[in-house]
Coordinates of C-alpha atoms and ligand atoms in Angstrom, one line a residue:
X121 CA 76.8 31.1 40.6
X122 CA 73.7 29.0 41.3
X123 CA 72.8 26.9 37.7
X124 CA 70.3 27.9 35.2
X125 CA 67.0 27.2 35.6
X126 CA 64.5 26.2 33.3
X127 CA 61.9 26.3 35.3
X128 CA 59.3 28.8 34.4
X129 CA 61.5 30.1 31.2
X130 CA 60.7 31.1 28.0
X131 CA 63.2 29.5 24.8
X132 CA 63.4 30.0 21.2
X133 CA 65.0 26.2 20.1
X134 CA 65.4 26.2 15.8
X135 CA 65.1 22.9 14.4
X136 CA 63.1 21.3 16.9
X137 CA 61.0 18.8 14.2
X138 CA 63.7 16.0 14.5
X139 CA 67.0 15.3 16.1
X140 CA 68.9 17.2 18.4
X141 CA 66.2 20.1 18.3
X142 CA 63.1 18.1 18.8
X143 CA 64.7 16.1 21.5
X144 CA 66.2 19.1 23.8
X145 CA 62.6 21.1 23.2
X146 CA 60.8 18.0 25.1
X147 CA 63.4 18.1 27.7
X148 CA 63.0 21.8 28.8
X149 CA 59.3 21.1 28.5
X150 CA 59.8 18.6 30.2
X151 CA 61.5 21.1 32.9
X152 CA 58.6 23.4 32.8
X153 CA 60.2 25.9 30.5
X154 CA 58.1 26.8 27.1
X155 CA 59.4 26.4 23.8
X156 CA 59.4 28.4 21.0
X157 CA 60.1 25.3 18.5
X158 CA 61.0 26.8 14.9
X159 CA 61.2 24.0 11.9
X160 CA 59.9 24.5 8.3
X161 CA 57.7 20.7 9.0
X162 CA 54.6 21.7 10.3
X163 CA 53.4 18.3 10.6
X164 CA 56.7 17.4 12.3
X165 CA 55.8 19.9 15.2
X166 CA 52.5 18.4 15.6
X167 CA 53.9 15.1 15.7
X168 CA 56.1 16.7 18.9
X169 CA 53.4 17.9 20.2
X170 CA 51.3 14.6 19.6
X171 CA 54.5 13.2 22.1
X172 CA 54.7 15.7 24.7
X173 CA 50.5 15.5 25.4
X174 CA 48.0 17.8 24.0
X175 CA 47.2 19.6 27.8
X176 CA 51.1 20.5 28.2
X177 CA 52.1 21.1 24.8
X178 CA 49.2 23.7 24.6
X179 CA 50.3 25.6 27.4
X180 CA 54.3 24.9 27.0
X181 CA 55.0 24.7 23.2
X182 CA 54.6 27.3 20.7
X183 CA 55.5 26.1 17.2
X184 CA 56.0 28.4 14.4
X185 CA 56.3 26.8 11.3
X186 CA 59.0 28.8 8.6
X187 CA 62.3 28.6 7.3
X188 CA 65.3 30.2 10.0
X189 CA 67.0 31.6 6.6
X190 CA 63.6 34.0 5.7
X191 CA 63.3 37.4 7.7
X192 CA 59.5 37.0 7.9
X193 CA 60.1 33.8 10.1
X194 CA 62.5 35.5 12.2
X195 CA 59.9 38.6 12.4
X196 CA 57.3 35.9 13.2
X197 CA 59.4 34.5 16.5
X198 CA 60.0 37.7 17.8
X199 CA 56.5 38.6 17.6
X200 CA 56.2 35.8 19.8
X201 CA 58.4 36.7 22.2
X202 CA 56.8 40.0 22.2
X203 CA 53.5 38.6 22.9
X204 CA 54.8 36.0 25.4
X205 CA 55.9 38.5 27.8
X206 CA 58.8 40.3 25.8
X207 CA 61.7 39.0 27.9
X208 CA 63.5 35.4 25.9
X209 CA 66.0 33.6 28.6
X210 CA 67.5 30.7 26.3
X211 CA 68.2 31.2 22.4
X212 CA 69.2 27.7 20.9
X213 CA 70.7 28.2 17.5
X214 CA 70.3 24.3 16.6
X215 CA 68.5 24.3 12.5
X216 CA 71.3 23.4 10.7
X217 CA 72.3 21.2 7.1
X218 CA 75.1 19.4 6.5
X219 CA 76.8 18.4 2.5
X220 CA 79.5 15.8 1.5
X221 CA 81.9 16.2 -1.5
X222 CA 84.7 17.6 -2.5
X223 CA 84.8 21.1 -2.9
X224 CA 86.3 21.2 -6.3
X225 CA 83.2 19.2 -7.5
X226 CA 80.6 21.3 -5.9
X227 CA 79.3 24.9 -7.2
X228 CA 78.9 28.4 -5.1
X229 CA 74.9 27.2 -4.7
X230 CA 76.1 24.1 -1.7
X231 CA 78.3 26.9 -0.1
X232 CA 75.8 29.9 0.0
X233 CA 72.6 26.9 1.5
X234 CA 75.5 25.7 3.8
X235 CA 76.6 29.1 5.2
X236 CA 72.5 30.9 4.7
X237 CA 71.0 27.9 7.2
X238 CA 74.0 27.3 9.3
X239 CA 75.6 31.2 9.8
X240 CA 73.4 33.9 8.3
X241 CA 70.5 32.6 9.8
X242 CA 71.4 32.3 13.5
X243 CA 73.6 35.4 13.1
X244 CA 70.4 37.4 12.2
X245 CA 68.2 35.7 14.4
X246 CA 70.3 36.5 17.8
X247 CA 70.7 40.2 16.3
X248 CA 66.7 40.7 16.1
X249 CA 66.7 38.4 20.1
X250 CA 69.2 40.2 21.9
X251 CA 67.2 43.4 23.6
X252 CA 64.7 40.4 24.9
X253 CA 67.5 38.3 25.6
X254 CA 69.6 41.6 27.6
X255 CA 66.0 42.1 29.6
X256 CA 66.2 38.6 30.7
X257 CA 69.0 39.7 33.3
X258 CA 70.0 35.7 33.3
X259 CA 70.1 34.9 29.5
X260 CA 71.4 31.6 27.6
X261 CA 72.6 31.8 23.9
X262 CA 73.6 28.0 23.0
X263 CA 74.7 27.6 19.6
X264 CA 74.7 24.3 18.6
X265 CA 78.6 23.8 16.5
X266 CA 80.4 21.0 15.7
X267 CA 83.9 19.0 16.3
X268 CA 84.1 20.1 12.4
X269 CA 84.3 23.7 13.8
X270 CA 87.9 23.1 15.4
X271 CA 89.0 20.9 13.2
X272 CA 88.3 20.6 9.6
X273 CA 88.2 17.5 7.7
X274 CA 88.0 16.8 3.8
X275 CA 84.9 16.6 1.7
X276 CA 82.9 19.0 4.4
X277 CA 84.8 21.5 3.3
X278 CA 81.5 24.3 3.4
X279 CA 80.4 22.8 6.7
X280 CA 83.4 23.2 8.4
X281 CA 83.5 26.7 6.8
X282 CA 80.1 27.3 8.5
X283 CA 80.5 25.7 11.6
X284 CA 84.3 27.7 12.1
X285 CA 82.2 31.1 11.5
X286 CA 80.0 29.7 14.0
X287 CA 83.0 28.9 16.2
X288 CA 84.5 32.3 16.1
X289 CA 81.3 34.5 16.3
X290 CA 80.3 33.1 19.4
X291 CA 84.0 33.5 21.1
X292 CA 83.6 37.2 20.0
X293 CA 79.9 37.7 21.2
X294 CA 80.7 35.6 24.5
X295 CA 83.3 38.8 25.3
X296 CA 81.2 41.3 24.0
X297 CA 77.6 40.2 26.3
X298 CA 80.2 39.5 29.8
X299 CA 78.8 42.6 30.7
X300 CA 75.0 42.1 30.1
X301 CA 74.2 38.6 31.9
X302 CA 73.8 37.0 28.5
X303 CA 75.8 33.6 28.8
X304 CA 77.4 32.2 25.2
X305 CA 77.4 28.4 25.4
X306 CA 79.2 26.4 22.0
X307 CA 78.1 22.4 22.4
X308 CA 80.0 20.9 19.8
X309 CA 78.3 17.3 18.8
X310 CA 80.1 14.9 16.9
X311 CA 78.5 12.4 14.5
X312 CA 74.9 12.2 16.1
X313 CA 72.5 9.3 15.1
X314 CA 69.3 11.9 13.5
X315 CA 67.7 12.9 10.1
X316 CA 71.2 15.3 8.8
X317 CA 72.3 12.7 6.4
X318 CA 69.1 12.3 5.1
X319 CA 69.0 16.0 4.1
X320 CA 72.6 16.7 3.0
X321 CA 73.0 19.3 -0.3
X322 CA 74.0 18.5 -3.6
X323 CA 75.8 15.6 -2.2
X324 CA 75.8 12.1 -3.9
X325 CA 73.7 9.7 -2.5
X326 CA 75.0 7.5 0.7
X327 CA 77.4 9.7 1.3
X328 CA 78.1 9.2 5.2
X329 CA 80.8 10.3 7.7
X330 CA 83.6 8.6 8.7
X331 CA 84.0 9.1 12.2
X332 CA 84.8 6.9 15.8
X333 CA 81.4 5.8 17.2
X334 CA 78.0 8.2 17.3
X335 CA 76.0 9.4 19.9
X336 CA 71.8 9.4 19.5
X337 CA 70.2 12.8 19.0
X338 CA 68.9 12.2 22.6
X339 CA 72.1 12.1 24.1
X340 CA 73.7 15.0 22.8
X341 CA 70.4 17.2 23.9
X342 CA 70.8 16.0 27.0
X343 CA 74.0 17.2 27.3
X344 CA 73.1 20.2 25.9
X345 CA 71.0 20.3 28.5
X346 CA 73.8 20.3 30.8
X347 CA 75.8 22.7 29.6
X348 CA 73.4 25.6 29.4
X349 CA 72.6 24.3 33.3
X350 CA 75.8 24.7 34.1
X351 CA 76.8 28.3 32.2
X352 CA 79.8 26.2 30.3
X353 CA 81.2 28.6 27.9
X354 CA 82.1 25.5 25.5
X355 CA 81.6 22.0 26.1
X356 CA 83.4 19.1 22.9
X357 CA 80.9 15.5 23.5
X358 CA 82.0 12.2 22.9
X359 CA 85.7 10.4 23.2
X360 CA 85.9 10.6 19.3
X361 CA 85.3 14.7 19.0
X362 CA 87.5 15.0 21.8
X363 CA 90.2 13.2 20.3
X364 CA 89.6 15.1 17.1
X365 CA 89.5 18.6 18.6
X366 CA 92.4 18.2 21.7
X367 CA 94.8 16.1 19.6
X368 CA 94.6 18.8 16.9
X369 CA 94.7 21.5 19.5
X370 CA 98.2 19.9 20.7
X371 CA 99.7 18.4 17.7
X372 CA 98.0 19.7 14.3
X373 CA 100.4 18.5 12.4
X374 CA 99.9 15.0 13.7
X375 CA 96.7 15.3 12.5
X376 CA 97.8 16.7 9.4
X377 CA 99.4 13.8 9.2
X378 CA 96.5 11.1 9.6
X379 CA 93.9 13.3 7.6
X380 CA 96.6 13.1 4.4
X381 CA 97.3 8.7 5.1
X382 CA 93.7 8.2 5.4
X383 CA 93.6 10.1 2.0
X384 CA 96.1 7.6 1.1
X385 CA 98.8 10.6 0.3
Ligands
NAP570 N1 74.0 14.8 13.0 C1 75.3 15.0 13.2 O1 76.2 14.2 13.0 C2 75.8 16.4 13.8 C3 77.1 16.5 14.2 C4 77.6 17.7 14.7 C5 76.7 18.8 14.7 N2 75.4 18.7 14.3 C6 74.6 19.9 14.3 O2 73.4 19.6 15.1 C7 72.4 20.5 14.6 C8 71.1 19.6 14.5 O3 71.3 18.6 13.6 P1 70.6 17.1 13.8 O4 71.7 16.1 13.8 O5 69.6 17.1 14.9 O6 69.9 17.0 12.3 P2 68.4 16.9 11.8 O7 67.7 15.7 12.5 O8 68.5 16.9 10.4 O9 67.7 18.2 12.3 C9 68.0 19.4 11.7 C10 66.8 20.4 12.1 O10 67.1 21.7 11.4 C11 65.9 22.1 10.8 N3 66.2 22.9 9.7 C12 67.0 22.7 8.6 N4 67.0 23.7 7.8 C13 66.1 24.6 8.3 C14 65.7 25.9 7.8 N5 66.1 26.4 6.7 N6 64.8 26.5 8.6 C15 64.3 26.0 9.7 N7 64.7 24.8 10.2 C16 65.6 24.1 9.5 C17 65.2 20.8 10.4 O11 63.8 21.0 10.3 P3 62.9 21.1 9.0 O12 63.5 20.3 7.9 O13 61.5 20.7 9.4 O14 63.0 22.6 8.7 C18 65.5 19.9 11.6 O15 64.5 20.1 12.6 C19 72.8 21.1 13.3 O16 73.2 22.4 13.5 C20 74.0 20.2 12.9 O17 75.0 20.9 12.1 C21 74.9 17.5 13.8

């Protein structure tokens, strides 16, 4: 099967005011396919459209300014579709948030943002999509994971529970749309150089990740990019996430093993 094309496409991308999501919407406008760009920073969208160039960014990006977790936002971008022609070809489901500590020390509030922004939301949001999506006849939903959804570490114990529930939602819906030309794509990032550990929840201050190496935000759209291009069903970036996720995949206990020295147990 020839690649997808965004050429002349229409895409809903969530969290396109910084990072990941910002980046990969000026790529596919980039490719001549408009952008439905969805981020709670108004001024943030501007400031993308300020980049991409008043003339295109009129005609290619359509910014809607509202929180993914609200079901008036998610009224809002269908409504868009709607009036955009009524037929959506790429879904990405990138808005997420992140939170470091350990679990014992947090309360239910870090799980329930966690799991609202980074499950509920782009569970809900595909629901309300999918008839546009199914009339596509050549569809893309890319849900943007995480290494942390193969393989859990400590002290991200809610966002590995949300990115897993990701993980395993988008195995199930990839079987259930075979028959309906509506492709399931799963990039999982690892550490990525953007604004998420600015924002983290209820989580002290400096906390960072411990990880091998980071790509920029840049990089991992562009290889998002890639991946919806070429239909992959699930694509793990950079050496470190692939050490993380295939060396857990082969030997979990081995990595049992590390995770419980490197807690110094
Ligand atoms: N950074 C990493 O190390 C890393 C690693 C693996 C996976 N990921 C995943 O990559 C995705 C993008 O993250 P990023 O690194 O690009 O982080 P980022 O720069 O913080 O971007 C997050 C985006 O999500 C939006 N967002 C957050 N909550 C929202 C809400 N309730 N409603 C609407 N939009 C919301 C933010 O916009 P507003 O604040 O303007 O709403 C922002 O545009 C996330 O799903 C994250 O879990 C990140």
């Amino acid at each position: 099967m020839a690649h997808w094309n965004p050429s002349g496409k229409l895409a809903v991308v969530t969290g396109a005011s910084s990072g990941i999501g910002r980046s990969l919407s000026e790529q596919l406008v980039a490719r001549q396919c408009r952008v439905i760009a969805v981020a709670r920073r108004g001024d943030r969208l501007q400031d993308l459209a300020d980049q991409i160039g008043r003339e295109v960014a009129d005609e290619m990006l359509l910014p809607i300014v509202g929180d993914v977790t609200a079901p008036d936002t998610r009224e809002q971008i269908e409504s868009m579709v709607q009036s955009h022609g009524g037929t959506l070809d790429l879904l990405v489901n990138n808005a997420g948030i992140g939170g470091i500590g350990p679990f014992e020390q947090a309360n239910e509030s870090r799980l329930r943002k966690i799991m609202e922004v980074n499950f509920f939301a782009p569970v809900e949001l595909t629901r309300r999509l999918l008839p546009y999506l199914k009339s596509s006849g050549d569809a893309v939903i890319c849900n943007i994971g995480s290494v942390l959804g193969h393989r859990a570490v400590p002290d991200k114990s809610e966002y590995c529970a949300s990115k897993f529930a990701m993980h395993g939602w988008s195995d199930a819906l990839r079987a259930e749309l075979v028959a309906e030309s509506v492709q399931v794509t799963l990039v999982s990032p690892s550490t990525t150089r953007s604004e998420f550990f600015d924002t983290l929840v209820e989580s002290d201050s400096g906390a960072t990740s411990k990880s091998i190496g980071s790509w920029p935000a840049e990089r991992v759209a562009a290889a998002t990019l890639a991946a919806i291009r070429k239909r992959r069903a699930e694509v793990v970036l950079s050496v470190g996430g692939k050490l993380l996720v295939y060396a857990d995949r082969i030997c979990p206990s081995l990595m049992n093993w590390v995770l419980r020295k490197r807690a110094g147990k």
